[in-house]
Coordinates of C-alpha atoms in Angstrom, one line a residue:
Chain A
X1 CA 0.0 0.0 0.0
X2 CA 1.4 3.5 -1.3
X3 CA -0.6 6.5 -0.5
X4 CA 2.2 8.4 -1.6
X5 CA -0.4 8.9 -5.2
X6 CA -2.8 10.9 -2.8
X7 CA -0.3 14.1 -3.0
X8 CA 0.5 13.9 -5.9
X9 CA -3.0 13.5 -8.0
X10 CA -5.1 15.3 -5.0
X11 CA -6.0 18.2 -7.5
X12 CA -7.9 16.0 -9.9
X13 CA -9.4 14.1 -7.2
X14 CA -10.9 17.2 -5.8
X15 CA -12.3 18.2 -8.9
X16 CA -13.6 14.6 -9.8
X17 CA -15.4 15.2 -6.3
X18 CA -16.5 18.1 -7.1
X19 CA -17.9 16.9 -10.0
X20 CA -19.7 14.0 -8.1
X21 CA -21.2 16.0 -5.8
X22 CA -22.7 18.5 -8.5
X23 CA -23.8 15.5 -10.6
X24 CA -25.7 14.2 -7.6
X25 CA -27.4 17.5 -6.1
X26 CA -28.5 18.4 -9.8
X27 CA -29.5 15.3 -10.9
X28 CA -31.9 14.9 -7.6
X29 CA -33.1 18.1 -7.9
X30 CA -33.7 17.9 -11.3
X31 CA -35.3 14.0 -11.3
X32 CA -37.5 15.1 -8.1
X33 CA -39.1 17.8 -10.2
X34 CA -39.7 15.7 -13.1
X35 CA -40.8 12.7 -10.6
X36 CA -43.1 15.7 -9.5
X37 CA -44.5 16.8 -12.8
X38 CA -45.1 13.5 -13.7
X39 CA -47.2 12.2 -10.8
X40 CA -49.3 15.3 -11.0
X41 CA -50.2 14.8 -14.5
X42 CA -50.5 11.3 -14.1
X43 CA -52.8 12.3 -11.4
X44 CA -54.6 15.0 -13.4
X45 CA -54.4 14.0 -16.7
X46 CA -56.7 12.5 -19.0
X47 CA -56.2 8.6 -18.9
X48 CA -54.5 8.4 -22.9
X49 CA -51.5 10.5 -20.9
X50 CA -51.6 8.5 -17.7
X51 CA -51.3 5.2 -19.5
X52 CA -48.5 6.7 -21.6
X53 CA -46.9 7.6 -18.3
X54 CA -46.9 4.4 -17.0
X55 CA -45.2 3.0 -19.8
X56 CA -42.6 5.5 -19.3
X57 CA -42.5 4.4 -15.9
X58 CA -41.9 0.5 -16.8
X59 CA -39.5 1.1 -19.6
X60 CA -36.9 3.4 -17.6
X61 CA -37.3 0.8 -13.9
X62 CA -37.0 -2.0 -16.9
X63 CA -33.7 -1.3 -18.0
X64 CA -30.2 -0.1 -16.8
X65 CA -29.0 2.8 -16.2
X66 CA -25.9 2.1 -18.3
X67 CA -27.7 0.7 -21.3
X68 CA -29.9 4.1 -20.9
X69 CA -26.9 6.4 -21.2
X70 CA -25.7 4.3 -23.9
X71 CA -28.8 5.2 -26.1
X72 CA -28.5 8.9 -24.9
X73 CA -24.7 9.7 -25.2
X74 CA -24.2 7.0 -27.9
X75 CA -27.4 6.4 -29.9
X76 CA -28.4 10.5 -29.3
X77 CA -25.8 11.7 -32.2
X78 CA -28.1 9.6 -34.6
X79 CA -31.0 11.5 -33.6
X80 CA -29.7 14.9 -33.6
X81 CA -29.0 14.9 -30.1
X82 CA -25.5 15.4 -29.6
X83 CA -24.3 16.4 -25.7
X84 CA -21.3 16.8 -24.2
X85 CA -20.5 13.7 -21.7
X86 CA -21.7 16.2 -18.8
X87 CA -24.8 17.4 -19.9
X88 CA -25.6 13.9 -21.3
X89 CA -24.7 12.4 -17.8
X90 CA -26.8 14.9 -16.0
X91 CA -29.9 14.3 -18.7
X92 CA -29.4 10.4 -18.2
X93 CA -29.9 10.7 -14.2
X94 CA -32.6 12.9 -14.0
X95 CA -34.4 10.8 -16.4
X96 CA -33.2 7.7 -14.8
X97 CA -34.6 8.9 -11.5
X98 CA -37.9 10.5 -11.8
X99 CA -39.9 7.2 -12.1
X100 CA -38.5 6.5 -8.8
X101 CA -39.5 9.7 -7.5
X102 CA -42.8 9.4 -9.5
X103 CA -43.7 6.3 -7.7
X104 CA -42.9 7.7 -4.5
X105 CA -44.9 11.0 -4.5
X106 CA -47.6 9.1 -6.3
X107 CA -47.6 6.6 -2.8
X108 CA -47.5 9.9 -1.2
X109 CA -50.6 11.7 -2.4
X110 CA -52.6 7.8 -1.8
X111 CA -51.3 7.8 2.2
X112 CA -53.5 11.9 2.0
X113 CA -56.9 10.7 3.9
X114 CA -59.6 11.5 0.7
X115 CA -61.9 13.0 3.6
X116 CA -59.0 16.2 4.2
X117 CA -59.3 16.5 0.4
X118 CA -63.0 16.4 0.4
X119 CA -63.5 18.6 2.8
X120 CA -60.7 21.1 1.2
X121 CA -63.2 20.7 -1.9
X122 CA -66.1 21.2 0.3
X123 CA -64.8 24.9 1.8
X124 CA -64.7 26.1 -2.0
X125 CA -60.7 26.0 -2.3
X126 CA -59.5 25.3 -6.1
X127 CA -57.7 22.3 -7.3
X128 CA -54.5 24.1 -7.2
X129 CA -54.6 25.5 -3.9
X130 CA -55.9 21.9 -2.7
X131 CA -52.8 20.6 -4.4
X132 CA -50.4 23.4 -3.2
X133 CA -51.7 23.8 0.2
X134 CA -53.3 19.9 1.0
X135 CA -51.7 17.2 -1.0
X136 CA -48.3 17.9 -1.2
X137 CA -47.9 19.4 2.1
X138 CA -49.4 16.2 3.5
X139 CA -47.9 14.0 1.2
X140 CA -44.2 15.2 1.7
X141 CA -44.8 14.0 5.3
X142 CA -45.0 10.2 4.5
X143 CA -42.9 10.7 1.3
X144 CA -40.1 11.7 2.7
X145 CA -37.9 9.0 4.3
X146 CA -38.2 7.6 0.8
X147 CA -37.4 10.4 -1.2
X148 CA -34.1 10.4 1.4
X149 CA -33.5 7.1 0.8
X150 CA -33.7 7.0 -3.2
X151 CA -31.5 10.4 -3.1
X152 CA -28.9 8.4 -1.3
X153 CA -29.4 6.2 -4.2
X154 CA -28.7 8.3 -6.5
X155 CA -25.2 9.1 -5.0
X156 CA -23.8 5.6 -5.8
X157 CA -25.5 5.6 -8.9
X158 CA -22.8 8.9 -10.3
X159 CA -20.1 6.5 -10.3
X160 CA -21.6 4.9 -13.7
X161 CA -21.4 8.0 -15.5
X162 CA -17.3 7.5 -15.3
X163 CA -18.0 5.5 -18.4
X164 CA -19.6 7.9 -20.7
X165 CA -16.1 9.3 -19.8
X166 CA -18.0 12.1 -17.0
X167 CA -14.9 13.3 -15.4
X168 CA -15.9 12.7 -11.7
X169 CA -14.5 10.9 -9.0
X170 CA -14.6 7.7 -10.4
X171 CA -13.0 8.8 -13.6
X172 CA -10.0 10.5 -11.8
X173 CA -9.5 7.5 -10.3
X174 CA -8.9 5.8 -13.1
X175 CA -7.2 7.9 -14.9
X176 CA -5.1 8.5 -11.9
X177 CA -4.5 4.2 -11.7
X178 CA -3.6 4.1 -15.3
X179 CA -1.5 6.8 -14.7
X180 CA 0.5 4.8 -11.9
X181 CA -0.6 1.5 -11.8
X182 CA -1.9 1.6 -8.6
X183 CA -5.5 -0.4 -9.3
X184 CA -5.8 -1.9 -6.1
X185 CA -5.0 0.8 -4.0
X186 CA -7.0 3.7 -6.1
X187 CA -10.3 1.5 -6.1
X188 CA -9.8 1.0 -1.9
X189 CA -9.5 4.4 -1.5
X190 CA -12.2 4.8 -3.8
X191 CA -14.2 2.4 -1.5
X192 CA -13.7 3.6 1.7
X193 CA -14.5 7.6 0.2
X194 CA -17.6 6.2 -1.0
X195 CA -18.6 4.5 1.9
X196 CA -17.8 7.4 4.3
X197 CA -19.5 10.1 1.7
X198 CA -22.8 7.7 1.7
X199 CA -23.0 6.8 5.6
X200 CA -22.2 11.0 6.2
X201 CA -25.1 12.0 3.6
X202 CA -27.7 8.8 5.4
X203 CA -26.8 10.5 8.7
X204 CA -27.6 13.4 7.6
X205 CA -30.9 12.7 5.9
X206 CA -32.3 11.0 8.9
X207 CA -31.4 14.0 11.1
X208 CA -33.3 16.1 8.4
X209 CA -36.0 13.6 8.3
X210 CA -37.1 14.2 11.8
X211 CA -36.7 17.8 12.0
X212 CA -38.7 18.6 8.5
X213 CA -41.5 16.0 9.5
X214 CA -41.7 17.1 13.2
X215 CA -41.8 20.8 11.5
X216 CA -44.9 19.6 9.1
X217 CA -46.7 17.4 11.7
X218 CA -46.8 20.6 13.8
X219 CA -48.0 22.7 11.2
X220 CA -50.6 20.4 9.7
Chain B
X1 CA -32.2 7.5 -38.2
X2 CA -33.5 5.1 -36.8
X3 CA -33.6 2.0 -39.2
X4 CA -36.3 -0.9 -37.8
X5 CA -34.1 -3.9 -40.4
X6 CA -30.8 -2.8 -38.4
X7 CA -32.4 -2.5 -34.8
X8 CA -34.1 -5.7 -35.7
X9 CA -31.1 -7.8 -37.0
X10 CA -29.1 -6.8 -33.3
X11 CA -31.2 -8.8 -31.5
X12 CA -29.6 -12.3 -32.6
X13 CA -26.3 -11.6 -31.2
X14 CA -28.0 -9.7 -27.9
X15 CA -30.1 -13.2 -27.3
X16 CA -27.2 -15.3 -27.2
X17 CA -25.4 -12.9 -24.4
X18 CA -28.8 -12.3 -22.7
X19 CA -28.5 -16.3 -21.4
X20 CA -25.5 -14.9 -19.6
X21 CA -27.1 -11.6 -18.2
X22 CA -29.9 -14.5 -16.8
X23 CA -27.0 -16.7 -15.2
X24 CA -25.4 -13.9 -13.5
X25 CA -28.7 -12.3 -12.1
X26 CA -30.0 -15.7 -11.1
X27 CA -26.7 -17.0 -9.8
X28 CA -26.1 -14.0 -7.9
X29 CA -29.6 -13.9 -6.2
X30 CA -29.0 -17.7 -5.3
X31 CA -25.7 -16.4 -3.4
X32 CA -27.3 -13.9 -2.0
X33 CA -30.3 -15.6 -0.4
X34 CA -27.8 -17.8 1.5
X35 CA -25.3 -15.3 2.5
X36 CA -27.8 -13.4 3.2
X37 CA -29.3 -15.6 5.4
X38 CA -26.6 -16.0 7.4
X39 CA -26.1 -12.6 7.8
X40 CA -29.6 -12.1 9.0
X41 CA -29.0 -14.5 11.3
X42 CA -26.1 -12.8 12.6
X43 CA -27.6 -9.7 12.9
X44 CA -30.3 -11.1 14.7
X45 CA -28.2 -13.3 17.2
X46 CA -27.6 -12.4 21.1
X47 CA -23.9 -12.1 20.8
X48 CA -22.4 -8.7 20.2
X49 CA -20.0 -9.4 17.9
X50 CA -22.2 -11.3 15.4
X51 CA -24.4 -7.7 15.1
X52 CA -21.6 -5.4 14.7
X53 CA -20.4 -7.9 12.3
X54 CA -23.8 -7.9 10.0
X55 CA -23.9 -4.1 10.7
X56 CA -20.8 -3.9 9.3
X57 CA -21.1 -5.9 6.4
X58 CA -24.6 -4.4 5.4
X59 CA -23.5 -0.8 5.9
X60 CA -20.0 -1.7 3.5
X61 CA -22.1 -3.3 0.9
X62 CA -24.8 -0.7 0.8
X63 CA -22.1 2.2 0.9
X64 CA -20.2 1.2 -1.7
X65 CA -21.5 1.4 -5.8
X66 CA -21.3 -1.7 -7.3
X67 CA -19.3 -0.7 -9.7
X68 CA -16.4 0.1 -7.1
X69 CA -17.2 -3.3 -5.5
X70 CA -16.1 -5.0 -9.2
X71 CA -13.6 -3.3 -9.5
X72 CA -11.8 -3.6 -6.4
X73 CA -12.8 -7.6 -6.5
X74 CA -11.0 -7.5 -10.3
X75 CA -8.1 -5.9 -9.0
X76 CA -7.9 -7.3 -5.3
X77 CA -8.6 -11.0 -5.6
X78 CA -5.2 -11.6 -8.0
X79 CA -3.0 -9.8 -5.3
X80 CA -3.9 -11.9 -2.4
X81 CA -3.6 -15.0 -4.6
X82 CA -6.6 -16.3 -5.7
X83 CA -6.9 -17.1 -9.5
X84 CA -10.4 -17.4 -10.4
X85 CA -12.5 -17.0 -13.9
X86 CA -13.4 -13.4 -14.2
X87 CA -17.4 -14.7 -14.4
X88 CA -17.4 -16.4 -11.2
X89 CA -15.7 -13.6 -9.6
X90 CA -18.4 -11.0 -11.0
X91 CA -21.1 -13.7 -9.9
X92 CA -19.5 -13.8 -6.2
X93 CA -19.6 -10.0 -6.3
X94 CA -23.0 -9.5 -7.5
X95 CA -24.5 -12.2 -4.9
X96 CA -22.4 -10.7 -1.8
X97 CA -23.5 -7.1 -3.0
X98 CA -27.4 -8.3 -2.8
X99 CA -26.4 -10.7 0.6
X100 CA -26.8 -6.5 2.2
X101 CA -29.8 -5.7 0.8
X102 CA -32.0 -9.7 0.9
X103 CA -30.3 -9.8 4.7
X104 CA -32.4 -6.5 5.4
X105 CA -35.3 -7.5 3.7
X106 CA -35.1 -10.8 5.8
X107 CA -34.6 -8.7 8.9
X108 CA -37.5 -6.2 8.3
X109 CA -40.1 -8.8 7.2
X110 CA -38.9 -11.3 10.8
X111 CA -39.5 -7.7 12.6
X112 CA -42.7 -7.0 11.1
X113 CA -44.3 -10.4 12.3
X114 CA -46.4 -9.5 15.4
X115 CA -45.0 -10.5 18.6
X116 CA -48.1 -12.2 19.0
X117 CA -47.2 -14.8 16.6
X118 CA -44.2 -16.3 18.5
X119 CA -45.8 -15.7 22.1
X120 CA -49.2 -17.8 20.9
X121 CA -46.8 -20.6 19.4
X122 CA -45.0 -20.6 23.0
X123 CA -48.3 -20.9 25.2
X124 CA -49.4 -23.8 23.2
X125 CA -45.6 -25.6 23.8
X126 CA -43.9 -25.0 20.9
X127 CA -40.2 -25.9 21.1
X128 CA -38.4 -22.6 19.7
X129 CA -36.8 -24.7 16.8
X130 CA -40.6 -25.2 15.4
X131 CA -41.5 -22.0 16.2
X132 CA -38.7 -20.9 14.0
X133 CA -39.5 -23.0 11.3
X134 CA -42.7 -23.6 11.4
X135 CA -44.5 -20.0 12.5
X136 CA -41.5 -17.4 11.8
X137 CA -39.6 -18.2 9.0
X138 CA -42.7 -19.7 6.3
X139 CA -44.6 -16.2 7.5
X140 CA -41.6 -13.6 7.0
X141 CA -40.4 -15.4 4.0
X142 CA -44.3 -14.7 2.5
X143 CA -44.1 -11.1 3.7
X144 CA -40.6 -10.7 2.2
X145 CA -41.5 -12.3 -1.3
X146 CA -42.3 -9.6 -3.1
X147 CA -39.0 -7.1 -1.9
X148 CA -36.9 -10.1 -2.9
X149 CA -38.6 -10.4 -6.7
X150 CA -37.6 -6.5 -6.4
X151 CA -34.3 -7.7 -5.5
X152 CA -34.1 -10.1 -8.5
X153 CA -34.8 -7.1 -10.8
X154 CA -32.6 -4.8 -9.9
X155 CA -30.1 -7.5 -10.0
X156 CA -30.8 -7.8 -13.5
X157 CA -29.9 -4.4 -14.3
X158 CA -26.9 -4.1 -11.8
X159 CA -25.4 -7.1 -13.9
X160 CA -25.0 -4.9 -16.9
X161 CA -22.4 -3.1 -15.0
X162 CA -20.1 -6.2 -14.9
X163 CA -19.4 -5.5 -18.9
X164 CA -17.0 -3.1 -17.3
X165 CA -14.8 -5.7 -16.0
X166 CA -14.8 -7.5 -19.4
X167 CA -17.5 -10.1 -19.1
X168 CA -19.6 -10.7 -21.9
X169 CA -23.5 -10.3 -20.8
X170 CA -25.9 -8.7 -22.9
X171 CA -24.4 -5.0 -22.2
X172 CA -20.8 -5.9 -23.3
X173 CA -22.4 -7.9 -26.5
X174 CA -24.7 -4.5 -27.5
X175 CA -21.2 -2.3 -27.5
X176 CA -19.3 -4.5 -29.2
X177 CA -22.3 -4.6 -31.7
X178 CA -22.5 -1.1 -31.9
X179 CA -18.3 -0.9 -32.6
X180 CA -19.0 -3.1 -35.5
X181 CA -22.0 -1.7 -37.3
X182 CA -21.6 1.6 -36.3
X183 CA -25.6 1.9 -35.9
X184 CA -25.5 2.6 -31.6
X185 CA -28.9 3.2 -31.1
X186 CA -30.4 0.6 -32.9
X187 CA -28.1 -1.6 -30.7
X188 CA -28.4 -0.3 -27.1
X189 CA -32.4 0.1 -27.8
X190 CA -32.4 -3.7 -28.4
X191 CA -30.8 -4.3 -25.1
X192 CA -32.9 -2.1 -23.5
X193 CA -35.8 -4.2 -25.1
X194 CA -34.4 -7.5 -23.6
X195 CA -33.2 -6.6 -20.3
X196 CA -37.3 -4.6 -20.5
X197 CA -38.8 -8.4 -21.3
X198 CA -37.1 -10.4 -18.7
X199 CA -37.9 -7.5 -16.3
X200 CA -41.6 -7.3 -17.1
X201 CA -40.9 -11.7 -17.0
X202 CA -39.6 -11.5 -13.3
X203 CA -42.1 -9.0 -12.3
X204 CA -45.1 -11.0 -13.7
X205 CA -43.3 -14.5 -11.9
X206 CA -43.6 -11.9 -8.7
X207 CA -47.4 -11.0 -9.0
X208 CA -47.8 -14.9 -9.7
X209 CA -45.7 -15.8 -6.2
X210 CA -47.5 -13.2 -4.3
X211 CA -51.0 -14.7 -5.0
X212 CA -50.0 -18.9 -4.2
X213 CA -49.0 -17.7 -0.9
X214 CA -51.7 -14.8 -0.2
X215 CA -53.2 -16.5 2.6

């Protein structure tokens, strides 16, 4: 074992983390509001759209996420879409993850008691103030451990766009093993970061768990 | 764009790599089942040392992308000297990965069980190894069936990420498919269509589980 690498390659590992992290915040951000749109118009919709959503749904939980960025960064070209490996990358996860994130708000708005929505519709309050001020307030409340948990998901799930050649952590590593032949000790650092960075950002959720849903309960 | 003769003509060699996606999903659920098991078991013993152990294990395993995890196994296993096919390696690494997540789905599903269950099976003078097998395990294993089909599925799709470390599965087949025709979307959409039908296969062999053993 030769850490000796770490000094000399920490610049590229910083920005490979770097990278990582801003591939994870806007990829969740950007999935969660697509998750969002979706579920809504799946919700509101006419039923053509809603089935059409729920293929959608099926097709991107049927396959992987690699053969997914395949068709994007690869197959896109053929289609007119050409992207840069970063923009691809970020595209690929937010697509990737809004089923998920579909699914879960979707399970969110059914755990709303239809008697709290009745009764919003009963006072004379629109359907957008219903939605705005009843369903997703109420929903977020038994949503959220889940949307925690898939966003932790979605931190492991960055590593994969080192092979549409997204220079992030993963890709620095590599190069930075190539560079010295040090596979084995690159990929255990590589490890241990990865399992410190996800345990740190679990931690973290589940603290933020309690204090946003004590914060709801109470206002609610 | 998109030409249906070309997208059509990529599934032959796709099929013939998709029997080796299907080994390494199945093998590695097998392995994991087992392993996971035992680490349920552990995590659910008296002893101290047993728990930390499973804790640790799970929280590694979870922590970690799979991708890292094949890697480190491709690069780790040669230095401390053992020599084995770089399938059954991938396999072992897939299985152990999902040992985390079907030990936890084991776990939650013995939990969820209500208390009740064991305590009746006491009064009436159970020993604890038939309460065991005969009340716990047949009831959490019902609860648990469908997270484990789950399980299955996203094993499927995590095994595509062994094409990295050279195996040839229905991923590596599509790109070097693609590097010979030059047609790349054709190609990765008819992988997406396979891994899609044993998906939508697994989940319909779920649905079909989950109603034999609905009570």
């Amino acid at each position: 074992m030769d850490l000796s690498i770490l000094l000399q390659y920490w610049p590229i590992l910083l920005n490979g983390f770097e990278l990582t992290i801003l591939c994870w915040v806007l990829g969740t951000i950007f999935s969660m509001i697509l998750g969002l749109i979706i579920s809504l118009a799946q919700r509101y919709g006419p039923r053509p759209l809603g089935w059409l959503i729920q293929a959608y749904i099926e097709v991107i939980r049927g396959t992987p996420f690699l053969v997914q960025l395949f068709v994007l960064y690869y197959g896109g070209p053929l289609l007119g879409l050409r992207l840069d490996a970063l923009p691809a990358g970020l595209l690929g996860l937010s697509v990737y993850g809004s089923p998920y994130f579909a699914e879960i708000f979707r399970a969110g708005y059914l755990s709303v008691p239809v008697g709290q929505i009745e009764a919003a519709r009963a006072i004379g309050m629109s359907e957008i103030t219903i939605v705005r001020r009843i369903l997703l307030p109420l929903s977020l409340v038994s949503a959220l451990p889940a949307l925690v948990n898939f966003s932790i998901i979605l931190t492991k799930e960055t590593v994969i766009l080192s092979i549409i050649t997204v220079p992030e952590l993963m890709y620095s590593v590599q190069r930075m093993s190539t560079e010295t032949f040090r596979y084995l000790e690159a990929n255990f650092i590589l490890a241990l970061f990865f399992w410190l960075l996800v345990e740190t950002i679990s931690r973290a959720g589940r603290w933020l768990e309690t204090r946003i849903t004590r914060h709801l309960i109470e206002r609610a | 764009m998109f030409s249906i003769p070309v997208f059509l003509s990529s599934f032959e060699p796709l099929f013939w790599a998709a029997r080796f996606t299907l080994l390494i999903s199945v093998l590695g659920i097998v392995l994991g089942l087992v392993v996971g098991a035992l680490i349920c078991a552990a995590a659910l013993s008296r002893t101290r040392w047993l728990r930390w152990f499973a804790a640790l294990w799970v929280s590694f395993l979870r922590g970690v992308p799979l991708l890292v995890q094949l890697l480190l196994a491709y690069y780790l296993l040669p230095v401390i000297g053992i020599n084995v096919p770089a399938m059954v390696a991938a396999v072992v690494t897939v299985g152990i990965c999902s040992s985390a997540y079907v030990s936890e789905i084991w776990r939650g599903a013995i939990i969820a069980l209500p208390k009740g269950q064991s305590e009746a099976a006491t009064a009436i003078g159970m020993k604890p190894r038939d309460i065991w097998t005969r009340v716990i395990l047949p009831q959490a294993f019902r609860y648990s069936l469908p997270a484990l089909v789950n399980e299955l599925i996203l094993l499927v799709k995590a095994s595509s990420l062994v094409s990295v470390v050279g195996i040839l599965e229905v991923t590596r087949a599509s790109q070097a498919q693609a590097a010979t025709t030059f047609r790349p979307l054709e190609v990765y959409i008819a992988a997406a269509c396979i891994y899609l039908v044993i998906n939508l296969c697994f989940a319909a062999l779920g649905r079909y589980l989950e109603h034999r053993t609905a009570v």
